[in-house]
């Protein structure tokens, strides 16, 4: 009987160990991607402000996920997501549309494509198009486990059609996600106490508005995180959020002051598409 009991206990411990292995593997894969040698020193230096490990973990990004990043810009997160997803997952980068007519859109898309062509680690990245004023197919409908957007909402709000652009964008994300899939949003956060100020061109967004528009598009708020919070940011700077690092729009004026504040206070919101 003692031998049988010992066997059962050992079997249970073995089963528990096996069950925990995937989480360790996922942790290691993400850390390896963050430490990948393709990442630039300039981008790595911002990890202290952008917290990629904690942020991507909160958004349930794993090595075998199908992930869509909206408006990846110069590729800060591409340097992490491309190696993470290259072997077992799928990475869609929804950049400027291929048929965009503005010089800025053409230039930034061309620079991003040049970056992808510079290293085999990016060979599996699929580039699609996105604009907040129309419903682009950023990935095959219902295919994505996770859609991510980092510090883009203020651009769509300010440069396009306000909440209408945000709603169209969120509907685009909703269409791309599988039932139960995650939408991860990081954005400069306007304090709710400043809603009555002239904030619309400051680069900051009210968290309450973002949640409301996402819910209008069919999402459910699944969680919030303060991993990207910065209580030193008062969100009332002369040149808006661009006063702070990394832009430092005032250049040398009060530079030490703004470096001491650091990068912006940011909301980190996790939404889900309702399971069917």
Short mmCIF file of C-alpha atoms in Angstrom, two decimals:
data_model
loop_
_atom_site.label_atom_id
_atom_site.label_comp_id
_atom_site.label_asym_id
_atom_site.label_seq_id
_atom_site.Cartn_x
_atom_site.Cartn_y
_atom_site.Cartn_z
CA UNK A 1 0.00 0.00 0.00
CA UNK A 2 2.85 2.39 0.83
CA UNK A 3 4.48 1.67 -2.51
CA UNK A 4 1.20 2.33 -4.32
CA UNK A 5 0.72 5.60 -2.43
CA UNK A 6 4.24 6.68 -3.29
CA UNK A 7 3.62 5.88 -6.96
CA UNK A 8 0.41 7.92 -7.02
CA UNK A 9 2.10 10.91 -5.41
CA UNK A 10 5.03 10.77 -7.82
CA UNK A 11 2.69 10.43 -10.78
CA UNK A 12 0.75 13.46 -9.61
CA UNK A 13 3.91 15.50 -9.25
CA UNK A 14 5.04 14.44 -12.71
CA UNK A 15 1.69 15.44 -14.19
CA UNK A 16 1.87 18.84 -12.50
CA UNK A 17 5.39 19.35 -13.87
CA UNK A 18 4.31 18.47 -17.40
CA UNK A 19 1.34 20.83 -17.15
CA UNK A 20 3.56 23.74 -16.18
CA UNK A 21 6.11 23.23 -18.95
CA UNK A 22 4.22 25.23 -21.61
CA UNK A 23 4.16 28.33 -19.42
CA UNK A 24 7.91 28.08 -18.87
CA UNK A 25 8.44 27.55 -22.59
CA UNK A 26 6.25 30.56 -23.41
CA UNK A 27 8.14 32.68 -20.90
CA UNK A 28 11.50 31.69 -22.33
CA UNK A 29 10.39 32.26 -25.94
CA UNK A 30 9.23 35.79 -25.18
CA UNK A 31 12.34 36.66 -23.22
CA UNK A 32 14.53 35.29 -26.00
CA UNK A 33 12.66 37.42 -28.55
CA UNK A 34 13.09 40.54 -26.41
CA UNK A 35 16.82 39.77 -26.16
CA UNK A 36 17.16 38.86 -29.84
CA UNK A 37 20.37 40.25 -31.41
CA UNK A 38 18.44 41.90 -34.26
CA UNK A 39 17.03 44.52 -31.87
CA UNK A 40 18.65 47.93 -32.10
CA UNK A 41 20.37 49.41 -29.06
CA UNK A 42 18.14 52.48 -29.32
CA UNK A 43 15.00 50.37 -29.12
CA UNK A 44 16.32 48.21 -26.30
CA UNK A 45 17.03 51.34 -24.27
CA UNK A 46 13.29 52.10 -24.22
CA UNK A 47 12.34 48.75 -22.65
CA UNK A 48 12.44 50.44 -19.25
CA UNK A 49 9.56 52.67 -20.39
CA UNK A 50 7.65 50.31 -22.70
CA UNK A 51 7.86 47.08 -20.66
CA UNK A 52 7.55 44.67 -23.61
CA UNK A 53 7.68 41.47 -21.56
CA UNK A 54 4.96 42.48 -19.12
CA UNK A 55 2.84 44.10 -21.84
CA UNK A 56 2.89 41.20 -24.31
CA UNK A 57 2.35 38.70 -21.50
CA UNK A 58 -0.71 40.64 -20.33
CA UNK A 59 -2.07 40.53 -23.90
CA UNK A 60 -1.64 36.72 -24.06
CA UNK A 61 0.90 36.84 -26.91
CA UNK A 62 2.60 33.46 -27.30
CA UNK A 63 5.03 31.96 -29.79
CA UNK A 64 2.24 30.05 -31.56
CA UNK A 65 -0.22 33.00 -31.70
CA UNK A 66 -1.54 34.65 -34.83
CA UNK A 67 -0.90 38.33 -34.12
CA UNK A 68 -1.82 41.48 -36.01
CA UNK A 69 0.04 44.66 -35.13
CA UNK A 70 -1.74 47.80 -36.28
CA UNK A 71 0.41 50.69 -37.56
CA UNK A 72 3.79 49.25 -36.55
CA UNK A 73 5.59 52.47 -37.53
CA UNK A 74 9.34 51.99 -37.68
CA UNK A 75 9.10 48.49 -36.23
CA UNK A 76 9.83 48.82 -32.52
CA UNK A 77 7.62 45.86 -31.64
CA UNK A 78 8.37 44.16 -34.97
CA UNK A 79 11.87 43.51 -33.67
CA UNK A 80 10.30 41.40 -30.91
CA UNK A 81 7.22 39.93 -32.57
CA UNK A 82 8.92 38.77 -35.78
CA UNK A 83 11.41 36.40 -34.10
CA UNK A 84 8.86 35.33 -31.49
CA UNK A 85 6.27 34.26 -34.07
CA UNK A 86 8.52 33.20 -36.96
CA UNK A 87 8.52 29.44 -36.40
CA UNK A 88 5.19 28.55 -34.80
CA UNK A 89 2.98 31.62 -35.09
CA UNK A 90 1.93 34.20 -37.66
CA UNK A 91 2.62 37.94 -37.69
CA UNK A 92 0.63 40.42 -39.75
CA UNK A 93 1.96 43.98 -39.81
CA UNK A 94 -0.89 46.29 -40.86
CA UNK A 95 1.09 49.30 -42.06
CA UNK A 96 0.14 52.17 -44.37
CA UNK A 97 -1.99 50.91 -47.29
CA UNK A 98 -0.13 49.96 -50.46
CA UNK A 99 -2.32 52.41 -52.40
CA UNK A 100 -1.77 55.34 -50.01
CA UNK A 101 -1.18 58.64 -51.78
CA UNK A 102 0.40 60.88 -49.13
CA UNK A 103 4.16 61.31 -49.14
CA UNK A 104 4.31 60.43 -45.44
CA UNK A 105 2.44 57.15 -45.94
CA UNK A 106 4.55 56.17 -48.94
CA UNK A 107 7.79 57.06 -47.18
CA UNK A 108 7.06 55.26 -43.91
CA UNK A 109 5.75 52.12 -45.63
CA UNK A 110 8.83 52.01 -47.89
CA UNK A 111 11.14 52.40 -44.87
CA UNK A 112 9.35 49.60 -43.06
CA UNK A 113 9.59 47.26 -46.07
CA UNK A 114 13.28 48.10 -46.33
CA UNK A 115 13.71 47.12 -42.69
CA UNK A 116 11.98 43.79 -43.28
CA UNK A 117 14.24 43.08 -46.26
CA UNK A 118 17.36 43.77 -44.20
CA UNK A 119 17.32 40.61 -42.07
CA UNK A 120 16.05 37.02 -42.56
CA UNK A 121 14.42 37.18 -39.13
CA UNK A 122 11.64 39.22 -40.79
CA UNK A 123 11.10 36.82 -43.70
CA UNK A 124 7.81 35.46 -42.36
CA UNK A 125 6.18 38.86 -41.71
CA UNK A 126 3.08 39.49 -43.82
CA UNK A 127 2.47 43.19 -44.52
CA UNK A 128 -1.13 44.31 -44.93
CA UNK A 129 -2.73 47.75 -45.02
CA UNK A 130 -4.68 49.79 -42.51
CA UNK A 131 -6.30 53.21 -42.32
CA UNK A 132 -8.82 54.27 -39.68
CA UNK A 133 -11.28 55.81 -42.11
CA UNK A 134 -12.27 52.58 -43.88
CA UNK A 135 -12.57 48.87 -43.21
CA UNK A 136 -9.34 47.28 -44.42
CA UNK A 137 -8.73 43.56 -44.09
CA UNK A 138 -5.71 43.59 -41.80
CA UNK A 139 -5.74 39.77 -41.67
CA UNK A 140 -8.11 37.06 -42.89
CA UNK A 141 -11.46 37.43 -41.13
CA UNK A 142 -11.67 35.54 -37.85
CA UNK A 143 -8.03 34.37 -38.00
CA UNK A 144 -6.22 36.38 -35.32
CA UNK A 145 -5.65 35.38 -31.72
CA UNK A 146 -4.42 38.87 -30.83
CA UNK A 147 -4.62 42.35 -32.38
CA UNK A 148 -2.24 44.94 -30.95
CA UNK A 149 -2.00 48.70 -31.26
CA UNK A 150 0.56 50.84 -29.46
CA UNK A 151 0.12 54.60 -29.06
CA UNK A 152 -1.84 55.10 -32.28
CA UNK A 153 -5.36 56.05 -31.21
CA UNK A 154 -4.58 59.73 -30.71
CA UNK A 155 -3.37 59.99 -34.32
CA UNK A 156 -6.56 58.50 -35.68
CA UNK A 157 -8.68 60.71 -33.46
CA UNK A 158 -6.84 63.95 -34.21
CA UNK A 159 -6.09 63.52 -37.92
CA UNK A 160 -9.23 61.78 -39.11
CA UNK A 161 -12.81 61.91 -37.85
CA UNK A 162 -12.66 61.76 -34.08
CA UNK A 163 -14.64 58.97 -32.46
CA UNK A 164 -15.97 57.85 -35.86
CA UNK A 165 -12.43 56.89 -36.91
CA UNK A 166 -11.84 55.06 -33.65
CA UNK A 167 -15.06 53.10 -34.09
CA UNK A 168 -14.17 52.10 -37.66
CA UNK A 169 -10.73 51.01 -36.49
CA UNK A 170 -12.12 48.91 -33.64
CA UNK A 171 -14.62 47.27 -36.01
CA UNK A 172 -11.71 46.40 -38.30
CA UNK A 173 -9.91 44.73 -35.39
CA UNK A 174 -13.08 42.91 -34.35
CA UNK A 175 -13.47 41.43 -37.84
CA UNK A 176 -9.91 40.08 -37.83
CA UNK A 177 -10.14 38.36 -34.44
CA UNK A 178 -11.30 34.85 -33.64
CA UNK A 179 -14.18 34.58 -31.18
CA UNK A 180 -12.58 35.03 -27.77
CA UNK A 181 -9.56 36.76 -29.30
CA UNK A 182 -7.72 39.63 -27.58
CA UNK A 183 -7.40 43.26 -28.56
CA UNK A 184 -4.49 44.88 -26.75
CA UNK A 185 -4.37 48.68 -26.57
CA UNK A 186 -1.61 50.89 -25.18
CA UNK A 187 -2.21 54.65 -25.39
CA UNK A 188 -1.15 57.92 -23.76
CA UNK A 189 -3.67 58.48 -20.97
CA UNK A 190 -5.51 61.71 -20.27
CA UNK A 191 -6.60 62.05 -16.63
CA UNK A 192 -10.37 61.99 -16.41
CA UNK A 193 -10.14 65.25 -14.44
CA UNK A 194 -8.90 66.98 -17.61
CA UNK A 195 -11.81 66.03 -19.88
CA UNK A 196 -13.01 69.64 -19.91
CA UNK A 197 -9.64 71.00 -21.06
CA UNK A 198 -8.48 71.49 -24.65
CA UNK A 199 -6.85 68.06 -24.88
CA UNK A 200 -7.79 66.93 -28.39
CA UNK A 201 -4.41 67.75 -29.95
CA UNK A 202 -2.29 66.87 -26.94
CA UNK A 203 -1.62 63.26 -27.91
CA UNK A 204 -3.44 62.04 -24.79
CA UNK A 205 -6.73 60.11 -24.84
CA UNK A 206 -9.36 59.53 -22.14
CA UNK A 207 -9.39 55.91 -21.05
CA UNK A 208 -13.16 56.07 -20.56
CA UNK A 209 -13.64 57.06 -24.23
CA UNK A 210 -11.44 54.24 -25.49
CA UNK A 211 -13.39 51.69 -23.47
CA UNK A 212 -16.74 53.09 -24.58
CA UNK A 213 -15.86 53.03 -28.30
CA UNK A 214 -14.38 49.53 -28.07
CA UNK A 215 -17.58 48.30 -26.44
CA UNK A 216 -19.60 49.94 -29.22
CA UNK A 217 -17.58 47.86 -31.69
CA UNK A 218 -18.56 44.66 -29.88
CA UNK A 219 -15.65 44.18 -27.48
CA UNK A 220 -15.77 43.36 -23.79
CA UNK A 221 -13.18 44.85 -21.44
CA UNK A 222 -11.26 41.87 -20.07
CA UNK A 223 -8.72 43.66 -17.91
CA UNK A 224 -6.53 46.69 -17.31
CA UNK A 225 -2.90 46.93 -16.29
CA UNK A 226 -0.82 49.72 -14.80
CA UNK A 227 2.45 48.29 -16.12
CA UNK A 228 2.87 51.30 -18.43
CA UNK A 229 1.67 53.89 -15.93
CA UNK A 230 3.78 56.92 -15.01
CA UNK A 231 2.36 58.93 -12.09
CA UNK A 232 4.93 61.69 -12.71
CA UNK A 233 3.28 62.59 -16.02
CA UNK A 234 0.74 65.40 -15.53
CA UNK A 235 -0.42 65.35 -19.18
CA UNK A 236 -0.42 69.15 -19.45
CA UNK A 237 2.86 69.92 -21.19
CA UNK A 238 3.46 72.84 -23.61
CA UNK A 239 3.87 70.60 -26.67
CA UNK A 240 1.56 67.85 -25.47
CA UNK A 241 2.89 64.34 -25.07
CA UNK A 242 5.72 65.16 -27.50
CA UNK A 243 7.25 67.40 -24.84
CA UNK A 244 8.37 64.22 -23.06
CA UNK A 245 10.95 61.66 -24.17
CA UNK A 246 11.66 60.28 -26.64
CA UNK A 247 10.66 63.28 -28.80
CA UNK A 248 11.55 66.15 -26.42
CA UNK A 249 9.82 68.70 -28.65
CA UNK A 250 11.18 71.67 -26.67
CA UNK A 251 14.73 70.44 -27.39
CA UNK A 252 17.08 71.89 -24.74
CA UNK A 253 14.41 73.93 -22.94
CA UNK A 254 13.75 72.27 -19.56
CA UNK A 255 15.23 69.07 -21.01
CA UNK A 256 16.39 67.73 -17.65
CA UNK A 257 12.91 68.28 -16.21
CA UNK A 258 11.19 66.24 -18.92
CA UNK A 259 13.79 63.48 -18.91
CA UNK A 260 13.21 63.19 -15.16
CA UNK A 261 9.47 62.73 -15.80
CA UNK A 262 10.18 60.04 -18.38
CA UNK A 263 7.86 58.76 -21.07
CA UNK A 264 4.11 59.27 -20.90
CA UNK A 265 1.57 57.76 -18.55
CA UNK A 266 -0.16 55.06 -20.60
CA UNK A 267 -3.31 53.02 -20.33
CA UNK A 268 -2.93 49.30 -21.03
CA UNK A 269 -6.29 47.77 -21.91
CA UNK A 270 -7.17 44.19 -22.76
CA UNK A 271 -10.43 43.61 -24.65
CA UNK A 272 -11.96 40.39 -25.93
CA UNK A 273 -14.18 39.58 -28.83
CA UNK A 274 -17.17 37.74 -27.41
CA UNK A 275 -17.06 33.97 -27.82
CA UNK A 276 -19.76 32.68 -30.16
#
